[in-house]
mmCIF file with all atom_site columns, C-alpha atoms and ligand atoms in Angstrom:
data_model
loop_
_atom_site.group_PDB
_atom_site.id
_atom_site.type_symbol
_atom_site.label_atom_id
_atom_site.label_alt_id
_atom_site.label_comp_id
_atom_site.label_asym_id
_atom_site.label_entity_id
_atom_site.label_seq_id
_atom_site.pdbx_PDB_ins_code
_atom_site.Cartn_x
_atom_site.Cartn_y
_atom_site.Cartn_z
_atom_site.occupancy
_atom_site.B_iso_or_equiv
_atom_site.pdbx_formal_charge
_atom_site.auth_seq_id
_atom_site.auth_comp_id
_atom_site.auth_asym_id
_atom_site.auth_atom_id
_atom_site.pdbx_PDB_model_num
ATOM   1   C  CA  . MET A 1 1  ? 76.571 89.274  86.011  1.00 0.00 ? 1  MET A CA  1
ATOM   2   C  CA  . PRO A 1 2  ? 74.410 86.443  86.292  1.00 0.00 ? 2  PRO A CA  1
ATOM   3   C  CA  . ASP A 1 3  ? 76.177 83.144  86.563  1.00 0.00 ? 3  ASP A CA  1
ATOM   4   C  CA  . TYR A 1 4  ? 79.602 84.784  87.667  1.00 0.00 ? 4  TYR A CA  1
ATOM   5   C  CA  . ASP A 1 5  ? 81.294 83.256  90.707  1.00 0.00 ? 5  ASP A CA  1
ATOM   6   C  CA  . TYR A 1 6  ? 82.041 86.373  92.832  1.00 0.00 ? 6  TYR A CA  1
ATOM   7   C  CA  . SER A 1 7  ? 84.347 86.320  95.791  1.00 0.00 ? 7  SER A CA  1
ATOM   8   C  CA  . VAL A 1 8  ? 82.348 85.720  99.161  1.00 0.00 ? 8  VAL A CA  1
ATOM   9   C  CA  . ALA A 1 9  ? 83.263 89.015  99.861  1.00 0.00 ? 9  ALA A CA  1
ATOM   10  C  CA  . LEU A 1 10 ? 81.572 90.831  96.903  1.00 0.00 ? 10 LEU A CA  1
ATOM   11  C  CA  . ALA A 1 11 ? 78.784 88.296  97.027  1.00 0.00 ? 11 ALA A CA  1
ATOM   12  C  CA  . ALA A 1 12 ? 77.893 89.321  100.658 1.00 0.00 ? 12 ALA A CA  1
ATOM   13  C  CA  . SER A 1 13 ? 78.445 93.151  100.201 1.00 0.00 ? 13 SER A CA  1
ATOM   14  C  CA  . GLY A 1 14 ? 75.130 93.731  98.470  1.00 0.00 ? 14 GLY A CA  1
ATOM   15  C  CA  . ILE A 1 15 ? 76.916 96.590  96.739  1.00 0.00 ? 15 ILE A CA  1
ATOM   16  C  CA  . VAL A 1 16 ? 74.945 98.765  94.295  1.00 0.00 ? 16 VAL A CA  1
ATOM   17  C  CA  . TRP A 1 17 ? 77.417 99.528  91.592  1.00 0.00 ? 17 TRP A CA  1
ATOM   18  C  CA  . THR A 1 18 ? 76.656 103.335 91.564  1.00 0.00 ? 18 THR A CA  1
ATOM   19  C  CA  . PRO A 1 19 ? 79.429 105.530 89.493  1.00 0.00 ? 19 PRO A CA  1
ATOM   20  C  CA  . ALA A 1 20 ? 80.875 106.533 92.797  1.00 0.00 ? 20 ALA A CA  1
ATOM   21  C  CA  . ALA A 1 21 ? 81.021 102.945 94.006  1.00 0.00 ? 21 ALA A CA  1
ATOM   22  C  CA  . LEU A 1 22 ? 82.962 101.956 90.625  1.00 0.00 ? 22 LEU A CA  1
ATOM   23  C  CA  . ARG A 1 23 ? 85.302 104.713 90.566  1.00 0.00 ? 23 ARG A CA  1
ATOM   24  C  CA  . ALA A 1 24 ? 86.071 103.722 94.558  1.00 0.00 ? 24 ALA A CA  1
ATOM   25  C  CA  . TRP A 1 25 ? 86.489 100.384 93.104  1.00 0.00 ? 25 TRP A CA  1
ATOM   26  C  CA  . MET A 1 26 ? 88.796 101.271 89.920  1.00 0.00 ? 26 MET A CA  1
ATOM   27  C  CA  . GLU A 1 27 ? 90.933 103.384 92.353  1.00 0.00 ? 27 GLU A CA  1
ATOM   28  C  CA  . ASP A 1 28 ? 91.448 100.651 95.353  1.00 0.00 ? 28 ASP A CA  1
ATOM   29  C  CA  . ASN A 1 29 ? 89.188 97.521  94.639  1.00 0.00 ? 29 ASN A CA  1
ATOM   30  C  CA  . ASP A 1 30 ? 90.980 95.549  97.232  1.00 0.00 ? 30 ASP A CA  1
ATOM   31  C  CA  . GLY A 1 31 ? 91.340 98.448  99.923  1.00 0.00 ? 31 GLY A CA  1
ATOM   32  C  CA  . PHE A 1 32 ? 87.271 99.123  99.099  1.00 0.00 ? 32 PHE A CA  1
ATOM   33  C  CA  . MET A 1 33 ? 86.446 95.406  99.171  1.00 0.00 ? 33 MET A CA  1
ATOM   34  C  CA  . PRO A 1 34 ? 88.623 93.321  101.333 1.00 0.00 ? 34 PRO A CA  1
ATOM   35  C  CA  . GLY A 1 35 ? 88.568 89.564  100.337 1.00 0.00 ? 35 GLY A CA  1
ATOM   36  C  CA  . THR A 1 36 ? 87.865 90.050  96.692  1.00 0.00 ? 36 THR A CA  1
ATOM   37  C  CA  . ARG A 1 37 ? 89.534 88.037  94.262  1.00 0.00 ? 37 ARG A CA  1
ATOM   38  C  CA  . MET A 1 38 ? 90.354 90.758  91.744  1.00 0.00 ? 38 MET A CA  1
ATOM   39  C  CA  . ARG A 1 39 ? 94.327 92.323  91.815  1.00 0.00 ? 39 ARG A CA  1
ATOM   40  C  CA  . HIS A 1 40 ? 94.973 95.892  92.661  1.00 0.00 ? 40 HIS A CA  1
ATOM   41  C  CA  . VAL A 1 41 ? 94.538 97.666  89.454  1.00 0.00 ? 41 VAL A CA  1
ATOM   42  C  CA  . GLY A 1 42 ? 94.549 101.330 90.912  1.00 0.00 ? 42 GLY A CA  1
ATOM   43  C  CA  . ILE A 1 43 ? 92.990 103.154 88.036  1.00 0.00 ? 43 ILE A CA  1
ATOM   44  C  CA  . THR A 1 44 ? 93.149 106.444 89.396  1.00 0.00 ? 44 THR A CA  1
ATOM   45  C  CA  . ASP A 1 45 ? 93.298 108.835 86.220  1.00 0.00 ? 45 ASP A CA  1
ATOM   46  C  CA  . ARG A 1 46 ? 89.802 110.530 86.010  1.00 0.00 ? 46 ARG A CA  1
ATOM   47  C  CA  . THR A 1 47 ? 89.281 110.619 82.366  1.00 0.00 ? 47 THR A CA  1
ATOM   48  C  CA  . VAL A 1 48 ? 90.241 106.884 81.727  1.00 0.00 ? 48 VAL A CA  1
ATOM   49  C  CA  . GLN A 1 49 ? 87.539 106.133 84.696  1.00 0.00 ? 49 GLN A CA  1
ATOM   50  C  CA  . ASP A 1 50 ? 85.130 108.141 82.610  1.00 0.00 ? 50 ASP A CA  1
ATOM   51  C  CA  . PHE A 1 51 ? 85.980 106.046 79.617  1.00 0.00 ? 51 PHE A CA  1
ATOM   52  C  CA  . ILE A 1 52 ? 85.238 102.792 81.441  1.00 0.00 ? 52 ILE A CA  1
ATOM   53  C  CA  . LEU A 1 53 ? 81.801 104.158 83.299  1.00 0.00 ? 53 LEU A CA  1
ATOM   54  C  CA  . ALA A 1 54 ? 80.881 105.154 79.617  1.00 0.00 ? 54 ALA A CA  1
ATOM   55  C  CA  . TYR A 1 55 ? 81.767 101.726 78.298  1.00 0.00 ? 55 TYR A CA  1
ATOM   56  C  CA  . LEU A 1 56 ? 79.935 99.868  81.205  1.00 0.00 ? 56 LEU A CA  1
ATOM   57  C  CA  . ALA A 1 57 ? 76.799 102.115 80.785  1.00 0.00 ? 57 ALA A CA  1
ATOM   58  C  CA  . HIS A 1 58 ? 76.781 101.396 76.985  1.00 0.00 ? 58 HIS A CA  1
ATOM   59  C  CA  . ILE A 1 59 ? 76.943 97.473  77.251  1.00 0.00 ? 59 ILE A CA  1
ATOM   60  C  CA  . THR A 1 60 ? 74.715 97.400  80.207  1.00 0.00 ? 60 THR A CA  1
ATOM   61  C  CA  . THR A 1 61 ? 71.576 99.697  78.711  1.00 0.00 ? 61 THR A CA  1
ATOM   62  C  CA  . ARG A 1 62 ? 69.708 99.391  75.560  1.00 0.00 ? 62 ARG A CA  1
ATOM   63  C  CA  . ASP A 1 63 ? 66.982 102.149 74.542  1.00 0.00 ? 63 ASP A CA  1
ATOM   64  C  CA  . GLY A 1 64 ? 67.932 103.882 77.987  1.00 0.00 ? 64 GLY A CA  1
ATOM   65  C  CA  . SER A 1 65 ? 66.951 101.213 80.329  1.00 0.00 ? 65 SER A CA  1
ATOM   66  C  CA  . ALA A 1 66 ? 68.912 98.732  82.088  1.00 0.00 ? 66 ALA A CA  1
ATOM   67  C  CA  . ILE A 1 67 ? 69.543 95.395  80.566  1.00 0.00 ? 67 ILE A CA  1
ATOM   68  C  CA  . THR A 1 68 ? 68.232 92.564  82.664  1.00 0.00 ? 68 THR A CA  1
ATOM   69  C  CA  . LYS A 1 69 ? 68.858 89.566  80.795  1.00 0.00 ? 69 LYS A CA  1
HETATM 70  C  C1  . HEM B 2 .  ? 93.276 96.478  84.443  1.00 0.00 ? 1  HEM B C1  1
HETATM 71  C  C2  . HEM B 2 .  ? 92.020 95.982  84.490  1.00 0.00 ? 1  HEM B C2  1
HETATM 72  C  C3  . HEM B 2 .  ? 91.752 94.767  85.232  1.00 0.00 ? 1  HEM B C3  1
HETATM 73  C  C4  . HEM B 2 .  ? 92.237 93.587  85.343  1.00 0.00 ? 1  HEM B C4  1
HETATM 74  C  C5  . HEM B 2 .  ? 93.727 93.054  85.368  1.00 0.00 ? 1  HEM B C5  1
HETATM 75  C  C6  . HEM B 2 .  ? 91.112 92.856  86.214  1.00 0.00 ? 1  HEM B C6  1
HETATM 76  C  C7  . HEM B 2 .  ? 91.125 91.591  86.805  1.00 0.00 ? 1  HEM B C7  1
HETATM 77  C  C8  . HEM B 2 .  ? 90.601 90.960  87.171  1.00 0.00 ? 1  HEM B C8  1
HETATM 78  C  C9  . HEM B 2 .  ? 90.419 89.465  87.888  1.00 0.00 ? 1  HEM B C9  1
HETATM 79  C  C10 . HEM B 2 .  ? 91.813 88.649  87.834  1.00 0.00 ? 1  HEM B C10 1
HETATM 80  C  C11 . HEM B 2 .  ? 89.518 88.962  88.446  1.00 0.00 ? 1  HEM B C11 1
HETATM 81  C  C12 . HEM B 2 .  ? 89.110 87.899  89.376  1.00 0.00 ? 1  HEM B C12 1
HETATM 82  C  C13 . HEM B 2 .  ? 88.952 86.696  88.401  1.00 0.00 ? 1  HEM B C13 1
HETATM 83  C  C14 . HEM B 2 .  ? 88.154 85.585  89.523  1.00 0.00 ? 1  HEM B C14 1
HETATM 84  O  O1  . HEM B 2 .  ? 89.393 84.874  90.015  1.00 0.00 ? 1  HEM B O1  1
HETATM 85  O  O2  . HEM B 2 .  ? 87.139 85.284  89.567  1.00 0.00 ? 1  HEM B O2  1
HETATM 86  C  C15 . HEM B 2 .  ? 88.478 90.247  88.467  1.00 0.00 ? 1  HEM B C15 1
HETATM 87  C  C16 . HEM B 2 .  ? 87.202 90.143  88.962  1.00 0.00 ? 1  HEM B C16 1
HETATM 88  C  C17 . HEM B 2 .  ? 86.650 91.555  89.251  1.00 0.00 ? 1  HEM B C17 1
HETATM 89  N  N1  . HEM B 2 .  ? 86.753 92.746  88.417  1.00 0.00 ? 1  HEM B N1  1
HETATM 90  FE FE1 . HEM B 2 .  ? 88.396 92.831  87.463  1.00 0.00 ? 1  HEM B FE1 1
HETATM 91  N  N2  . HEM B 2 .  ? 90.099 93.568  86.446  1.00 0.00 ? 1  HEM B N2  1
HETATM 92  C  C18 . HEM B 2 .  ? 90.280 94.918  85.828  1.00 0.00 ? 1  HEM B C18 1
HETATM 93  C  C19 . HEM B 2 .  ? 89.198 96.005  85.803  1.00 0.00 ? 1  HEM B C19 1
HETATM 94  C  C20 . HEM B 2 .  ? 88.263 96.046  86.646  1.00 0.00 ? 1  HEM B C20 1
HETATM 95  C  C21 . HEM B 2 .  ? 87.221 97.152  86.232  1.00 0.00 ? 1  HEM B C21 1
HETATM 96  C  C22 . HEM B 2 .  ? 87.571 98.649  86.004  1.00 0.00 ? 1  HEM B C22 1
HETATM 97  C  C23 . HEM B 2 .  ? 86.162 96.792  86.914  1.00 0.00 ? 1  HEM B C23 1
HETATM 98  C  C24 . HEM B 2 .  ? 84.882 97.636  87.402  1.00 0.00 ? 1  HEM B C24 1
HETATM 99  C  C25 . HEM B 2 .  ? 84.748 98.859  87.218  1.00 0.00 ? 1  HEM B C25 1
HETATM 100 C  C26 . HEM B 2 .  ? 86.114 95.271  87.393  1.00 0.00 ? 1  HEM B C26 1
HETATM 101 C  C27 . HEM B 2 .  ? 85.559 94.731  88.135  1.00 0.00 ? 1  HEM B C27 1
HETATM 102 C  C28 . HEM B 2 .  ? 85.854 93.429  88.829  1.00 0.00 ? 1  HEM B C28 1
HETATM 103 C  C29 . HEM B 2 .  ? 84.631 92.760  89.717  1.00 0.00 ? 1  HEM B C29 1
HETATM 104 C  C30 . HEM B 2 .  ? 83.615 93.176  90.115  1.00 0.00 ? 1  HEM B C30 1
HETATM 105 C  C31 . HEM B 2 .  ? 85.070 91.342  90.113  1.00 0.00 ? 1  HEM B C31 1
HETATM 106 C  C32 . HEM B 2 .  ? 84.546 90.227  90.951  1.00 0.00 ? 1  HEM B C32 1
HETATM 107 C  C33 . HEM B 2 .  ? 85.697 90.502  91.922  1.00 0.00 ? 1  HEM B C33 1
HETATM 108 C  C34 . HEM B 2 .  ? 85.151 89.573  93.399  1.00 0.00 ? 1  HEM B C34 1
HETATM 109 O  O3  . HEM B 2 .  ? 84.118 88.714  92.878  1.00 0.00 ? 1  HEM B O3  1
HETATM 110 O  O4  . HEM B 2 .  ? 85.396 89.708  94.051  1.00 0.00 ? 1  HEM B O4  1
HETATM 111 N  N3  . HEM B 2 .  ? 87.629 95.045  87.197  1.00 0.00 ? 1  HEM B N3  1
HETATM 112 N  N4  . HEM B 2 .  ? 89.125 91.258  87.833  1.00 0.00 ? 1  HEM B N4  1
#
């Protein structure tokens, strides 16, 4: 998200938010990215992860292509 004040750890990570990276984040974000400001949420249920991935895909794409602005 533009203008969001990410933690130094995340900003320096160069992470690409692939579905696998997002699942790893949801399951163990502070283990996956030591130094993040987000508390551990431990979303391990695969179906819940699927819903969140579908939602994120829905809000970040328009007409099949990524929303850049
Ligand atoms: C119960 C669910 C969640 C809670 C309570 C939560 C809470 C938070 C909080 C408190 C922060 C830190 C805000 C700050 O001080 O800057 C944060 C950051 C963040 N959250 Fe979450 N979050 C949740 C779910 C998620 C999910 C599902 C994702 C992605 C799939 C996500 C991605 C992020 C990212 C990328 C950051 C920035 C972290 C950083 O800059 O190090 N969060 N979240």
